[in-house]
Short mmCIF file of C-alpha atoms in Angstrom, two decimals:
data_model
loop_
_atom_site.label_atom_id
_atom_site.label_comp_id
_atom_site.label_asym_id
_atom_site.label_seq_id
_atom_site.Cartn_x
_atom_site.Cartn_y
_atom_site.Cartn_z
CA MET A 25 158.59 65.09 105.16
CA LYS A 26 157.02 65.24 101.71
CA TYR A 27 154.35 62.58 102.04
CA ASN A 28 153.44 62.67 98.35
CA LYS A 29 156.82 61.22 97.34
CA LYS A 30 156.15 57.72 98.70
CA GLY A 31 153.24 55.69 100.01
CA PHE A 32 151.59 54.60 103.25
CA ILE A 33 151.16 51.12 104.69
CA PHE A 34 148.04 50.57 106.80
CA ALA A 35 147.35 47.46 108.87
CA GLY A 36 144.29 46.96 111.04
CA CYS A 37 141.04 45.16 111.65
CA SER A 38 137.60 45.81 110.14
CA TYR A 39 137.86 49.39 111.43
CA THR A 40 140.69 50.13 109.01
CA PHE A 41 138.97 48.14 106.29
CA GLY A 42 136.00 50.51 106.62
CA TYR A 43 133.34 47.90 107.25
CA GLY A 44 129.88 49.36 107.42
CA LEU A 45 130.63 52.56 105.53
CA ASN A 46 128.90 51.00 102.53
CA TYR A 47 125.59 51.56 104.33
CA TYR A 48 126.00 55.30 103.98
CA TYR A 49 125.80 54.93 100.22
CA SER A 50 122.58 52.94 100.19
CA PHE A 51 121.11 50.81 102.94
CA THR A 52 119.42 47.98 101.04
CA LYS A 53 119.45 44.21 101.24
CA ASP A 54 121.45 44.11 98.01
CA ASN A 55 124.01 46.35 99.64
CA GLY A 56 124.29 43.93 102.52
CA GLU A 57 121.79 43.83 105.34
CA PHE A 58 124.56 42.23 107.36
CA TYR A 59 128.17 42.94 106.55
CA GLU A 60 128.90 39.23 106.04
CA ASN A 61 126.85 39.48 102.84
CA ILE A 62 129.00 42.22 101.33
CA SER A 63 131.29 41.06 98.57
CA VAL A 64 134.78 42.54 98.77
CA THR A 65 135.58 41.40 95.24
CA GLU A 66 132.70 42.98 93.33
CA SER A 67 133.09 46.68 92.60
CA ARG A 68 129.62 47.72 93.64
CA PRO A 69 129.10 51.46 94.10
CA SER A 70 128.55 50.94 97.83
CA LEU A 71 131.86 49.12 98.21
CA LEU A 72 133.77 51.80 96.31
CA PHE A 73 132.08 54.39 98.53
CA GLN A 74 133.31 52.43 101.55
CA TYR A 75 136.87 52.43 100.26
CA ALA A 76 136.80 56.12 99.37
CA ASN A 77 135.57 57.17 102.80
CA ARG A 78 137.60 54.98 105.14
CA PHE A 79 140.36 56.88 106.90
CA SER A 80 143.23 55.01 105.22
CA ASN A 81 142.17 56.06 101.72
CA LYS A 82 141.41 59.59 102.84
CA VAL A 83 144.88 60.02 104.34
CA ALA A 84 146.63 58.81 101.19
CA ASN A 85 144.38 60.93 98.97
CA HIS A 86 145.04 63.99 101.11
CA TYR A 87 148.72 63.75 100.23
CA ASN A 88 148.07 62.80 96.59
CA THR A 89 149.80 59.48 97.05
CA PHE A 90 149.01 55.76 97.35
CA HIS A 91 148.67 53.22 100.13
CA ILE A 92 148.46 49.48 100.61
CA GLN A 93 146.58 47.50 103.25
CA PRO A 94 145.26 43.94 103.60
CA ASP A 95 142.71 43.08 100.92
CA ARG A 96 140.56 41.40 103.52
CA VAL A 97 139.35 41.91 107.06
CA SER A 98 141.46 40.91 110.02
CA GLY A 99 140.11 41.02 113.54
CA SER A 100 143.42 40.16 115.18
CA ASP A 101 146.72 41.93 115.69
CA VAL A 102 148.47 38.60 115.09
CA VAL A 103 147.01 38.30 111.59
CA ASN A 104 148.14 41.83 110.79
CA ILE A 105 151.61 41.06 112.12
CA ASP A 106 151.69 38.06 109.78
CA TRP A 107 150.62 40.31 106.88
CA LEU A 108 153.43 42.74 107.65
CA GLU A 109 155.89 39.84 107.79
CA CYS A 110 154.60 38.76 104.35
CA PHE A 111 155.50 42.22 103.08
CA LEU A 112 159.01 42.00 104.51
CA LYS A 113 159.60 38.50 103.16
CA LYS A 114 157.74 39.11 99.88
CA ASP A 115 155.81 35.91 100.46
CA TRP A 116 152.20 36.42 99.46
CA ASP A 117 151.20 32.83 98.64
CA ASN A 118 148.61 32.70 101.44
CA GLU A 119 147.24 36.21 101.03
CA ASP A 120 144.46 37.59 98.81
CA GLY A 121 146.63 40.43 97.53
CA ASP A 122 150.14 40.31 96.11
CA TYR A 123 152.36 43.30 96.88
CA SER A 124 155.64 41.62 95.99
CA PHE A 125 156.34 44.27 93.34
CA PHE A 126 156.68 46.91 96.07
CA GLU A 127 159.95 47.62 97.86
CA SER A 128 160.26 48.95 101.39
CA SER A 129 161.82 52.06 99.83
CA ASP A 130 158.43 52.81 98.22
CA PHE A 131 156.96 53.72 101.63
CA HIS A 132 157.60 56.32 104.30
CA THR A 133 154.96 55.49 106.91
CA LEU A 134 153.30 52.48 108.56
CA ILE A 135 150.10 53.10 110.52
CA PHE A 136 149.14 50.06 112.60
CA GLN A 137 145.61 50.02 114.03
CA THR A 138 145.58 47.65 116.97
CA SER A 139 142.49 45.54 117.57
CA TYR A 140 140.95 43.53 120.43
CA LEU A 141 143.54 41.52 122.34
CA ASP A 142 141.34 38.49 123.09
CA ARG A 143 140.96 37.79 119.37
CA ALA A 144 144.52 36.47 119.43
CA PHE A 145 143.69 33.57 121.77
CA GLU A 146 142.63 31.34 118.90
CA LEU A 147 145.81 32.05 116.95
CA ILE A 148 148.54 31.66 119.55
CA TRP A 149 146.98 29.38 122.16
CA GLU A 150 149.91 26.97 121.78
CA LYS A 151 152.23 29.60 123.29
CA LEU A 152 150.24 29.86 126.53
CA THR A 153 150.84 27.72 129.61
CA ASN A 154 148.52 26.67 132.41
CA ARG A 155 149.22 27.15 136.11
CA ASP A 156 151.36 24.02 136.11
CA ASN A 157 153.51 25.62 133.39
CA GLU A 158 152.23 23.09 130.82
CA TYR A 159 151.31 24.01 127.25
CA PHE A 160 147.80 23.42 126.00
CA ASN A 161 147.02 20.65 123.51
CA SER A 162 144.30 22.64 121.74
CA TYR A 163 142.47 25.94 121.65
CA GLU A 164 139.39 24.18 122.98
CA GLU A 165 141.36 23.03 126.02
CA LEU A 166 142.37 26.62 126.73
CA ILE A 167 138.78 27.84 126.47
CA GLU A 168 137.61 25.07 128.78
CA GLU A 169 140.32 26.07 131.27
CA ILE A 170 139.16 29.71 131.20
CA GLY A 171 135.47 28.81 131.44
CA ASP A 172 133.34 31.61 132.89
CA SER A 173 135.98 32.73 135.34
CA GLU A 174 137.06 36.35 134.97
CA TRP A 175 140.04 35.55 137.18
CA GLU A 176 141.20 32.82 134.79
CA ARG A 177 140.60 35.02 131.74
CA ASN A 178 142.71 37.79 133.26
CA TYR A 179 145.48 35.28 134.01
CA TYR A 180 145.70 34.12 130.40
CA GLU A 181 145.14 37.55 128.91
CA ALA A 182 148.22 38.72 130.83
CA GLN A 183 150.26 36.05 129.03
CA LEU A 184 148.61 36.92 125.74
CA PHE A 185 149.32 40.61 126.19
CA LYS A 186 153.02 39.98 126.80
CA ILE A 187 153.37 37.77 123.71
CA VAL A 188 151.35 39.93 121.32
CA THR A 189 152.98 43.15 122.49
CA LYS A 190 156.43 41.72 121.79
CA MET A 191 155.29 40.55 118.34
CA ILE A 192 153.94 44.01 117.48
CA ILE A 193 157.07 45.81 118.65
CA ASP A 194 159.40 43.35 116.93
CA VAL A 195 157.75 43.67 113.52
CA CYS A 196 157.44 47.45 113.78
CA LYS A 197 161.13 47.78 114.66
CA LYS A 198 161.92 45.91 111.46
CA PHE A 199 160.05 48.58 109.49
CA GLU A 200 161.79 51.36 111.39
CA SER A 201 165.16 49.80 110.57
CA LEU A 202 164.18 50.21 106.91
CA GLY A 203 163.55 53.93 107.38
CA ILE A 204 159.75 53.65 107.64
CA LYS A 205 158.10 55.77 110.32
CA VAL A 206 155.68 53.83 112.56
CA TYR A 207 152.50 55.15 114.15
CA PHE A 208 149.60 53.49 115.97
CA ILE A 209 145.91 54.07 116.41
CA HIS A 210 143.84 51.81 118.64
CA ALA A 211 140.47 50.13 118.95
CA THR A 212 140.95 49.72 122.73
CA ASP A 213 143.22 51.11 125.43
CA VAL A 214 145.01 47.82 126.14
CA TYR A 215 148.40 49.21 124.99
CA LYS A 216 148.00 52.50 126.82
CA HIS A 217 150.88 51.83 129.20
CA THR A 218 153.30 50.19 126.76
CA ASP A 219 155.94 52.86 126.20
CA TYR A 220 157.05 51.91 122.69
CA ILE A 221 153.46 51.87 121.42
CA LYS A 222 152.25 54.82 123.49
CA GLU A 223 155.06 57.05 122.21
CA ARG A 224 154.02 56.35 118.61
CA THR A 225 150.26 56.60 119.13
CA ILE A 226 148.21 59.15 117.24
CA LYS A 227 145.63 60.58 119.63
CA MET A 228 142.25 61.03 118.00
CA LEU A 229 140.44 64.35 118.27
CA HIS A 230 136.65 64.06 118.20
CA LYS A 231 134.28 66.87 119.15
CA GLU A 232 137.17 68.86 120.61
CA LYS A 233 138.25 66.05 122.95
CA GLU A 234 141.35 63.87 122.58
CA TYR A 235 141.12 60.09 122.80
CA PHE A 236 143.56 57.19 122.93
CA SER A 237 141.16 54.60 121.49
CA ILE A 238 138.11 54.35 119.26
CA ASN A 239 136.21 52.59 122.05
CA GLU A 240 136.74 55.59 124.30
CA ILE A 241 135.09 57.77 121.66
CA SER A 242 132.05 55.49 121.48
CA ASP A 243 131.77 55.56 125.29
CA ASP A 244 131.32 59.33 125.09
CA ASP A 245 129.44 59.56 121.79
CA GLU A 246 126.96 56.75 121.11
CA SER A 247 126.37 57.97 117.55
CA SER A 248 129.99 57.13 116.76
CA VAL A 249 128.84 53.57 115.95
CA ILE A 250 126.74 52.94 112.85
CA ALA A 251 123.89 51.25 114.72
CA LEU A 252 123.24 54.44 116.72
CA ASP A 253 123.95 57.01 114.01
CA PHE A 254 120.32 58.11 113.73
CA ASP A 255 121.25 61.44 112.13
CA ASN A 256 122.38 59.74 108.92
CA PHE A 257 119.73 57.07 108.43
CA GLU A 258 116.02 57.27 108.00
CA GLY A 259 114.34 55.07 110.57
CA THR A 260 116.46 52.42 112.25
CA PRO A 261 120.16 52.43 111.30
CA PRO A 262 121.87 49.20 110.17
CA ASP A 263 122.62 46.78 113.00
CA ASP A 264 126.36 47.33 112.79
CA LEU A 265 128.70 48.39 115.60
CA HIS A 266 131.59 49.50 113.42
CA PRO A 267 132.77 53.13 113.51
CA SER A 268 130.47 55.60 111.80
CA LEU A 269 131.31 57.81 108.86
CA LYS A 270 132.05 60.77 111.11
CA ILE A 271 134.50 58.71 113.18
CA HIS A 272 136.48 57.85 110.06
CA GLU A 273 136.52 61.56 109.33
CA SER A 274 137.80 62.32 112.85
CA ILE A 275 140.51 59.65 112.61
CA TYR A 276 141.59 60.88 109.17
CA LYS A 277 141.88 64.49 110.36
CA SER A 278 143.75 63.41 113.50
CA ILE A 279 146.30 61.48 111.44
CA ILE A 280 146.81 64.43 109.08
CA ASN A 281 147.28 66.80 112.02
CA LYS A 282 149.87 64.51 113.61
CA LEU A 283 151.81 63.96 110.39
CA ASN A 284 151.85 67.65 109.55
CA ASN A 285 153.23 68.52 112.98
CA ASP A 286 155.92 65.84 113.21
#
């Protein structure tokens, strides 16, 4: 495939957004001592550095083409599914960016970075049922039901997994029906045994070892998170657990390797 002829679609959480990469430009209070203080609307040099060095931009630039992705951070797969549905329906009224002038024929590839499953509890609690097969009246009621019990959490996460997995597969099949190739990369290994997702997963190569998820990389290499990347910061690194600059580089190279060999 000639990847320079059309564009890429990326969807993911703060990992895909590149949060924390701004620190590598200049770690100052003005730059954002905590990432909540970083403006995503002001074109500060540090923010442009973040965009230029996140893996999504690097992949598109490698092929001399363009890409689109949410113009905000999403921590949940459900929010990214909604964003992809907005693209399909051309309904951007509730989104920061408006991509209604794009057609599906403008893109050849969707790369979906899955996030942390439990972040979807707050968004689809009304679809979960208790042990009496009754729906919850509120998110707070669900959380009270789970309490501190790992057994209860596992019970409801099993329901959540089934629902979210179906939502992911359903929306991705819609893109495939339009001739758009779908790939996945992952924050965690929760989808490791889901055939549809596993078969489309791009394994990440880091320090000559292959990984299914970004979390597995950080388990082996502590410096893969910004807060422990002592090689690139004088003194104490920023207190930020997002992927480091070198992890974005590893993800970018892994995606390029997969695309070039498919």
